[in-house]
CSV table of C-alpha atoms in Angstrom, one decimal:
chain,number,residue,atom,x,y,z
A,1,UNK,CA,8.7,-74.0,-12.9
A,2,UNK,CA,11.9,-73.5,-14.9
A,3,UNK,CA,10.7,-72.9,-18.4
A,4,UNK,CA,8.0,-70.8,-16.9
A,5,UNK,CA,10.2,-68.5,-15.4
A,6,UNK,CA,12.2,-68.1,-18.5
A,7,UNK,CA,9.2,-67.5,-20.5
A,8,UNK,CA,8.3,-64.6,-18.0
A,9,UNK,CA,11.8,-63.2,-18.2
A,10,UNK,CA,11.7,-63.4,-22.0
A,11,UNK,CA,8.3,-61.6,-22.1
A,12,UNK,CA,9.5,-59.0,-19.7
A,13,UNK,CA,12.3,-58.3,-22.1
A,14,UNK,CA,10.3,-58.1,-24.9
A,15,UNK,CA,7.9,-55.7,-23.2
A,16,UNK,CA,11.1,-53.3,-22.0
A,17,UNK,CA,12.2,-53.3,-25.8
A,18,UNK,CA,8.8,-52.6,-27.1
A,19,UNK,CA,8.3,-49.8,-24.8
A,20,UNK,CA,11.9,-48.3,-25.4
A,21,UNK,CA,11.4,-48.6,-29.1
A,22,UNK,CA,7.9,-46.9,-29.0
A,23,UNK,CA,9.6,-43.9,-26.9
A,24,UNK,CA,12.3,-43.6,-29.6
A,25,UNK,CA,9.8,-43.7,-32.2
A,26,UNK,CA,7.5,-41.0,-30.7
A,27,UNK,CA,10.7,-38.7,-30.2
A,28,UNK,CA,11.3,-39.2,-33.8
A,29,UNK,CA,8.0,-38.4,-34.8
A,30,UNK,CA,7.9,-35.3,-32.5
A,31,UNK,CA,11.0,-34.1,-34.5
A,32,UNK,CA,9.5,-34.8,-37.8
A,33,UNK,CA,6.2,-33.3,-36.9
A,34,UNK,CA,7.4,-29.8,-35.8
A,35,UNK,CA,5.9,-26.8,-37.8
A,36,UNK,CA,8.2,-25.1,-39.9
A,37,UNK,CA,7.7,-21.6,-38.7
A,38,UNK,CA,5.1,-20.3,-36.3
A,39,UNK,CA,4.1,-17.0,-38.0
A,40,UNK,CA,1.2,-16.1,-35.9
A,41,UNK,CA,3.2,-16.5,-32.6
A,42,UNK,CA,6.3,-14.5,-33.3
A,43,UNK,CA,4.4,-12.0,-35.2
A,44,UNK,CA,1.8,-11.7,-31.9
A,45,UNK,CA,5.0,-11.4,-29.7
A,46,UNK,CA,6.5,-8.6,-31.6
A,47,UNK,CA,3.4,-6.5,-32.2
A,48,UNK,CA,2.4,-7.1,-28.5
A,49,UNK,CA,6.1,-6.1,-27.3
A,50,UNK,CA,6.1,-3.0,-29.5
A,51,UNK,CA,2.8,-1.7,-28.9
A,52,UNK,CA,2.4,-2.3,-25.2
A,53,UNK,CA,5.9,-2.2,-23.8
A,54,UNK,CA,8.0,0.2,-26.4
A,55,UNK,CA,5.0,2.2,-26.9
A,56,UNK,CA,4.3,3.2,-23.1
A,57,UNK,CA,7.0,5.6,-22.9
A,58,UNK,CA,6.2,7.0,-26.1
A,59,UNK,CA,2.7,7.7,-25.1
A,60,UNK,CA,4.0,9.0,-21.7
A,61,UNK,CA,6.0,11.6,-23.5
A,62,UNK,CA,3.7,12.3,-26.2
A,63,UNK,CA,0.6,12.9,-24.5
A,64,UNK,CA,0.4,16.3,-22.7
A,65,UNK,CA,0.3,16.0,-18.9
A,66,UNK,CA,-2.8,18.3,-18.4
A,67,UNK,CA,-5.1,15.7,-20.5
A,68,UNK,CA,-5.2,13.5,-17.4
A,69,UNK,CA,-5.0,14.5,-13.6
A,70,UNK,CA,-1.9,13.4,-12.0
A,71,UNK,CA,-3.7,11.7,-9.0
A,72,UNK,CA,-5.4,9.2,-11.7
A,73,UNK,CA,-3.7,6.5,-14.1
A,74,UNK,CA,-2.9,7.9,-17.3
A,75,UNK,CA,-2.6,6.3,-20.8
A,76,UNK,CA,0.9,4.9,-20.1
A,77,UNK,CA,-0.4,3.2,-16.9
A,78,UNK,CA,-3.4,1.7,-18.5
A,79,UNK,CA,-1.2,0.2,-21.3
A,80,UNK,CA,1.1,-1.3,-18.6
A,81,UNK,CA,-2.0,-2.8,-17.0
A,82,UNK,CA,-2.9,-4.4,-20.5
A,83,UNK,CA,0.8,-5.4,-20.9
A,84,UNK,CA,0.7,-7.3,-17.6
A,85,UNK,CA,-2.2,-9.5,-18.4
A,86,UNK,CA,-1.4,-10.0,-22.1
A,87,UNK,CA,2.3,-11.0,-21.5
A,88,UNK,CA,1.2,-13.5,-19.1
A,89,UNK,CA,-1.2,-15.2,-21.5
A,90,UNK,CA,1.5,-14.8,-24.3
A,91,UNK,CA,4.0,-16.7,-22.3
A,92,UNK,CA,1.5,-19.6,-21.6
A,93,UNK,CA,0.9,-19.7,-25.4
A,94,UNK,CA,4.7,-19.9,-26.2
A,95,UNK,CA,4.7,-23.0,-23.5
A,96,UNK,CA,1.5,-24.6,-25.1
A,97,UNK,CA,3.4,-24.4,-28.5
A,98,UNK,CA,6.3,-26.2,-27.4
A,99,UNK,CA,6.5,-30.0,-27.8
A,100,UNK,CA,7.9,-30.6,-24.4
A,101,UNK,CA,6.0,-30.6,-21.2
A,102,UNK,CA,7.1,-28.8,-18.1
A,103,UNK,CA,6.1,-29.4,-14.4
A,104,UNK,CA,3.0,-27.2,-13.4
A,105,UNK,CA,4.6,-25.9,-10.3
A,106,UNK,CA,7.4,-24.6,-12.2
A,107,UNK,CA,5.0,-22.8,-14.9
A,108,UNK,CA,2.7,-21.4,-12.0
A,109,UNK,CA,5.7,-19.9,-10.0
A,110,UNK,CA,7.1,-18.2,-13.3
A,111,UNK,CA,3.7,-16.7,-14.1
A,112,UNK,CA,3.4,-15.4,-10.7
A,113,UNK,CA,6.9,-14.0,-10.9
A,114,UNK,CA,6.3,-12.1,-14.0
A,115,UNK,CA,2.9,-10.6,-12.8
A,116,UNK,CA,4.5,-9.2,-9.7
A,117,UNK,CA,7.8,-8.1,-11.6
A,118,UNK,CA,5.5,-6.1,-14.0
A,119,UNK,CA,3.1,-4.9,-11.1
A,120,UNK,CA,6.2,-3.4,-9.4
A,121,UNK,CA,7.3,-1.9,-12.6
A,122,UNK,CA,3.8,-0.3,-13.0
A,123,UNK,CA,3.8,1.3,-9.6
A,124,UNK,CA,7.6,2.5,-9.6
A,125,UNK,CA,7.2,4.0,-13.4
A,126,UNK,CA,3.8,5.8,-12.3
A,127,UNK,CA,5.7,7.6,-9.4
A,128,UNK,CA,8.9,8.2,-11.6
A,129,UNK,CA,6.7,9.7,-14.4
A,130,UNK,CA,5.3,12.2,-12.2
A,131,UNK,CA,8.6,12.8,-10.5
A,132,UNK,CA,10.1,14.0,-14.0
A,133,UNK,CA,7.4,16.8,-14.2
A,134,UNK,CA,9.1,18.4,-11.2
A,135,UNK,CA,12.6,18.2,-12.7
A,136,UNK,CA,13.8,14.5,-11.7
A,137,UNK,CA,16.7,13.5,-13.9
A,138,UNK,CA,16.8,9.9,-14.8
A,139,UNK,CA,20.4,10.1,-15.9
A,140,UNK,CA,21.3,11.0,-12.3
A,141,UNK,CA,21.2,8.7,-9.2
A,142,UNK,CA,18.5,9.1,-6.6
A,143,UNK,CA,20.8,11.1,-4.2
A,144,UNK,CA,22.5,13.1,-7.0
A,145,UNK,CA,19.2,14.4,-8.0
A,146,UNK,CA,18.3,18.2,-7.3
A,147,UNK,CA,14.9,17.3,-6.5
A,148,UNK,CA,15.8,14.9,-3.5
A,149,UNK,CA,18.4,17.3,-2.2
A,150,UNK,CA,15.4,19.6,-1.2
A,151,UNK,CA,13.5,16.9,0.6
A,152,UNK,CA,12.6,17.3,4.3
A,153,UNK,CA,13.4,15.2,6.0
A,154,UNK,CA,16.2,13.7,4.4
A,155,UNK,CA,15.5,10.1,5.2
A,156,UNK,CA,12.6,10.4,2.6
A,157,UNK,CA,15.5,10.0,0.0
A,158,UNK,CA,15.6,6.2,1.3
A,159,UNK,CA,12.3,5.5,0.3
A,160,UNK,CA,12.7,6.9,-3.2
A,161,UNK,CA,16.1,4.7,-3.4
A,162,UNK,CA,13.8,1.6,-2.4
A,163,UNK,CA,11.4,2.5,-5.2
A,164,UNK,CA,14.1,2.9,-7.7
A,165,UNK,CA,15.4,-0.7,-6.5
A,166,UNK,CA,11.9,-2.0,-7.0
A,167,UNK,CA,11.8,-0.7,-10.7
A,168,UNK,CA,15.4,-1.0,-12.2
A,169,UNK,CA,16.5,-4.3,-10.1
A,170,UNK,CA,13.8,-6.6,-8.6
A,171,UNK,CA,10.9,-5.7,-10.9
A,172,UNK,CA,13.1,-6.3,-14.0
A,173,UNK,CA,14.5,-9.5,-12.8
A,174,UNK,CA,11.3,-11.1,-11.7
A,175,UNK,CA,10.0,-10.2,-15.1
A,176,UNK,CA,12.8,-11.0,-17.4
A,177,UNK,CA,14.1,-14.2,-15.6
A,178,UNK,CA,10.9,-16.4,-16.4
A,179,UNK,CA,10.8,-14.5,-19.9
A,180,UNK,CA,14.2,-15.7,-21.0
A,181,UNK,CA,13.9,-19.0,-19.5
A,182,UNK,CA,10.6,-19.7,-21.3
A,183,UNK,CA,12.4,-18.7,-24.7
A,184,UNK,CA,15.1,-21.1,-23.9
A,185,UNK,CA,12.9,-23.8,-23.1
A,186,UNK,CA,11.0,-23.1,-26.3
A,187,UNK,CA,14.4,-23.1,-28.1
A,188,UNK,CA,15.3,-26.5,-26.9
A,189,UNK,CA,12.4,-28.2,-28.9
A,190,UNK,CA,13.1,-26.4,-32.1
A,191,UNK,CA,15.4,-28.8,-33.7
A,192,UNK,CA,15.0,-31.2,-36.8
A,193,UNK,CA,17.0,-33.9,-38.1
A,194,UNK,CA,19.9,-32.9,-40.3
A,195,UNK,CA,18.4,-34.5,-43.4
A,196,UNK,CA,15.6,-32.3,-43.2
A,197,UNK,CA,17.5,-29.0,-42.5
A,198,UNK,CA,15.1,-26.1,-42.4
A,199,UNK,CA,15.4,-22.4,-43.4
A,200,UNK,CA,13.8,-19.2,-42.6
A,201,UNK,CA,10.9,-18.2,-44.7
A,202,UNK,CA,10.4,-14.6,-45.9
A,203,UNK,CA,8.0,-13.7,-43.1
A,204,UNK,CA,10.7,-14.5,-40.4
A,205,UNK,CA,13.3,-12.2,-42.2
A,206,UNK,CA,10.7,-9.4,-42.2
A,207,UNK,CA,10.1,-9.9,-38.3
A,208,UNK,CA,13.8,-10.1,-37.6
A,209,UNK,CA,14.5,-6.5,-37.4
A,210,UNK,CA,11.6,-5.5,-35.0
A,211,UNK,CA,12.2,-8.6,-32.8
A,212,UNK,CA,16.0,-7.9,-32.5
A,213,UNK,CA,15.2,-4.2,-31.9
A,214,UNK,CA,12.9,-5.2,-29.1
A,215,UNK,CA,15.4,-7.5,-27.6
A,216,UNK,CA,18.0,-4.4,-27.5
A,217,UNK,CA,15.4,-2.4,-25.8
A,218,UNK,CA,14.8,-5.3,-23.0
A,219,UNK,CA,18.5,-5.5,-22.6
A,220,UNK,CA,19.1,-1.7,-22.3
A,221,UNK,CA,16.3,-0.4,-20.6
A,222,UNK,CA,15.8,-3.4,-18.4
A,223,UNK,CA,19.3,-3.7,-17.4
A,224,UNK,CA,19.2,-7.4,-18.2
A,225,UNK,CA,22.4,-8.0,-20.0
A,226,UNK,CA,23.5,-10.9,-17.8
A,227,UNK,CA,20.4,-12.6,-18.3
A,228,UNK,CA,20.4,-11.9,-22.0
A,229,UNK,CA,24.1,-13.2,-22.5
A,230,UNK,CA,23.7,-16.2,-20.4
A,231,UNK,CA,20.7,-17.2,-22.5
A,232,UNK,CA,22.5,-16.6,-25.6
A,233,UNK,CA,25.4,-18.7,-24.4
A,234,UNK,CA,22.9,-21.5,-23.6
A,235,UNK,CA,21.3,-21.6,-26.8
A,236,UNK,CA,24.7,-21.7,-28.5
A,237,UNK,CA,25.6,-24.5,-26.4
A,238,UNK,CA,22.4,-26.5,-27.3
A,239,UNK,CA,23.0,-26.1,-30.9
A,240,UNK,CA,26.7,-27.5,-30.5
A,241,UNK,CA,25.2,-30.4,-28.4
A,242,UNK,CA,22.4,-31.3,-30.9
A,243,UNK,CA,24.6,-31.0,-33.8
A,244,UNK,CA,26.5,-33.9,-32.3
A,245,UNK,CA,23.3,-36.0,-32.3
A,246,UNK,CA,22.5,-35.2,-35.8
A,247,UNK,CA,19.9,-32.6,-35.2
A,248,UNK,CA,19.9,-29.0,-36.4
A,249,UNK,CA,17.8,-25.8,-35.7
A,250,UNK,CA,14.4,-25.2,-37.4
A,251,UNK,CA,13.0,-22.2,-38.8
A,252,UNK,CA,12.0,-21.2,-35.4
A,253,UNK,CA,15.4,-21.9,-33.8
A,254,UNK,CA,17.1,-20.1,-36.5
A,255,UNK,CA,14.7,-17.0,-36.0
A,256,UNK,CA,15.5,-17.0,-32.3
A,257,UNK,CA,19.3,-17.4,-32.9
A,258,UNK,CA,19.5,-14.6,-35.5
A,259,UNK,CA,17.5,-12.2,-33.3
A,260,UNK,CA,19.5,-12.7,-30.4
A,261,UNK,CA,22.7,-12.3,-32.4
A,262,UNK,CA,21.4,-9.1,-34.2
A,263,UNK,CA,20.4,-7.9,-30.7
A,264,UNK,CA,23.7,-8.4,-29.4
A,265,UNK,CA,25.3,-6.4,-32.1
A,266,UNK,CA,22.8,-3.5,-31.5
A,267,UNK,CA,23.8,-3.5,-27.9
A,268,UNK,CA,27.3,-3.5,-28.7
A,269,UNK,CA,26.7,-0.5,-31.2
A,270,UNK,CA,25.0,1.3,-28.5
A,271,UNK,CA,27.5,0.8,-25.8
A,272,UNK,CA,30.2,1.9,-28.2
A,273,UNK,CA,28.6,5.0,-29.3
A,274,UNK,CA,28.0,6.2,-25.6
A,275,UNK,CA,31.2,4.7,-24.3
A,276,UNK,CA,32.9,8.1,-23.6
A,277,UNK,CA,29.7,9.8,-21.9
A,278,UNK,CA,31.0,10.8,-18.5
A,279,UNK,CA,27.5,11.5,-17.0
A,280,UNK,CA,26.1,8.0,-17.9
A,281,UNK,CA,29.4,6.4,-16.8
A,282,UNK,CA,28.7,7.8,-13.3
A,283,UNK,CA,24.8,6.6,-13.6
A,284,UNK,CA,26.0,3.2,-14.6
A,285,UNK,CA,29.2,2.2,-12.8
A,286,UNK,CA,30.9,-1.0,-12.5
A,287,UNK,CA,32.3,-3.6,-15.2
A,288,UNK,CA,29.1,-4.1,-17.3
A,289,UNK,CA,28.4,-0.5,-18.9
A,290,UNK,CA,24.9,-0.6,-20.7
A,291,UNK,CA,23.3,2.8,-20.6
A,292,UNK,CA,19.5,3.1,-20.4
A,293,UNK,CA,17.6,4.7,-23.2
A,294,UNK,CA,15.6,6.8,-20.8
A,295,UNK,CA,18.8,8.0,-19.2
A,296,UNK,CA,20.0,9.2,-22.7
A,297,UNK,CA,16.6,10.9,-23.2
A,298,UNK,CA,16.7,13.0,-20.1
A,299,UNK,CA,20.3,13.8,-20.7
A,300,UNK,CA,20.2,14.8,-24.4
A,301,UNK,CA,16.5,14.9,-25.7
A,302,UNK,CA,14.3,16.0,-23.0
A,303,UNK,CA,14.4,19.9,-24.1
A,304,UNK,CA,13.3,18.9,-27.5
A,305,UNK,CA,10.4,16.8,-26.0
A,306,UNK,CA,9.4,19.5,-23.6
A,307,UNK,CA,9.0,21.8,-26.5
A,308,UNK,CA,7.0,19.3,-28.4
A,309,UNK,CA,4.5,18.6,-25.7
A,310,UNK,CA,4.1,22.3,-25.0
A,311,UNK,CA,3.1,22.8,-28.8
A,312,UNK,CA,0.7,19.9,-28.5
A,313,UNK,CA,-0.9,21.4,-25.2
A,314,UNK,CA,-1.2,24.7,-27.1
A,315,UNK,CA,-3.0,23.3,-29.9
A,316,UNK,CA,-5.2,21.5,-27.7
A,317,UNK,CA,-6.3,24.6,-25.8
A,318,UNK,CA,-7.0,26.5,-28.8
A,319,UNK,CA,-4.0,28.9,-28.7
A,320,UNK,CA,-1.4,29.8,-31.4
A,321,UNK,CA,1.8,27.8,-30.5
A,322,UNK,CA,4.9,30.2,-30.4
A,323,UNK,CA,8.0,28.6,-32.1
A,324,UNK,CA,11.4,29.9,-30.9
């Protein structure tokens, strides 16, 4: 009986050693078999973000208001609807491309949060667009707007403040927290052995500028600087941790690091340029001061855009525009 027990123990030890070596080997193979640069993923993400997200306010400002009835969704609203659907599919594609597996419950909760956040953003932006037509100013708070001061009863201002909270705070948080979390989780799998250190291809350098510019737009317009900076610090800490294990970022990891770094520089330049603006300071009080581009638009550029819209409307109606 004694030799049989020893044989069982030895066989169990051999089996455990075999499973451990197999797990280590599979991890090394996963590191070695990663693609160099996923051009289709980053190109699709950049084009999707610029056309459907950044292009939405451009369409809202460029299309004359009399082309579409105000009681129906406009071109900007339809772009937002398409963005809500395609953004969810794109985040799922990013998770599929990662070599790591994530709990299904966490993925489902993240997708639900993204859909709810973009839906809140859609409704609030639709109402805000129509408020702009009657004199609403985005560089002022809700209560300081001249349009709100004439409301009767005055308790209606609370309704619009709730709408602003859904748009600027809750909607952006529900949308951007899963986004930055997915990007960080994808980044944790973008490492290679130090002996196989990778470089960014030429296509990645071409996508770097539009990718960094979109991250700048996401931070400034979405007021997500805290989420962005924590994600950037977490990525930096991950790089330092993996270097101790002999791993370095691959092409995808370098692209994400450089994009976030360039976006941080753009945000710093943007804040420095508008640092002494008293009106925007009042709109964005507190320690973290990151002005929204749309607030800068209504404060400094809305008059030029109004003249442009009037010219487009006159041309559409067949009249000769009067240029003053």
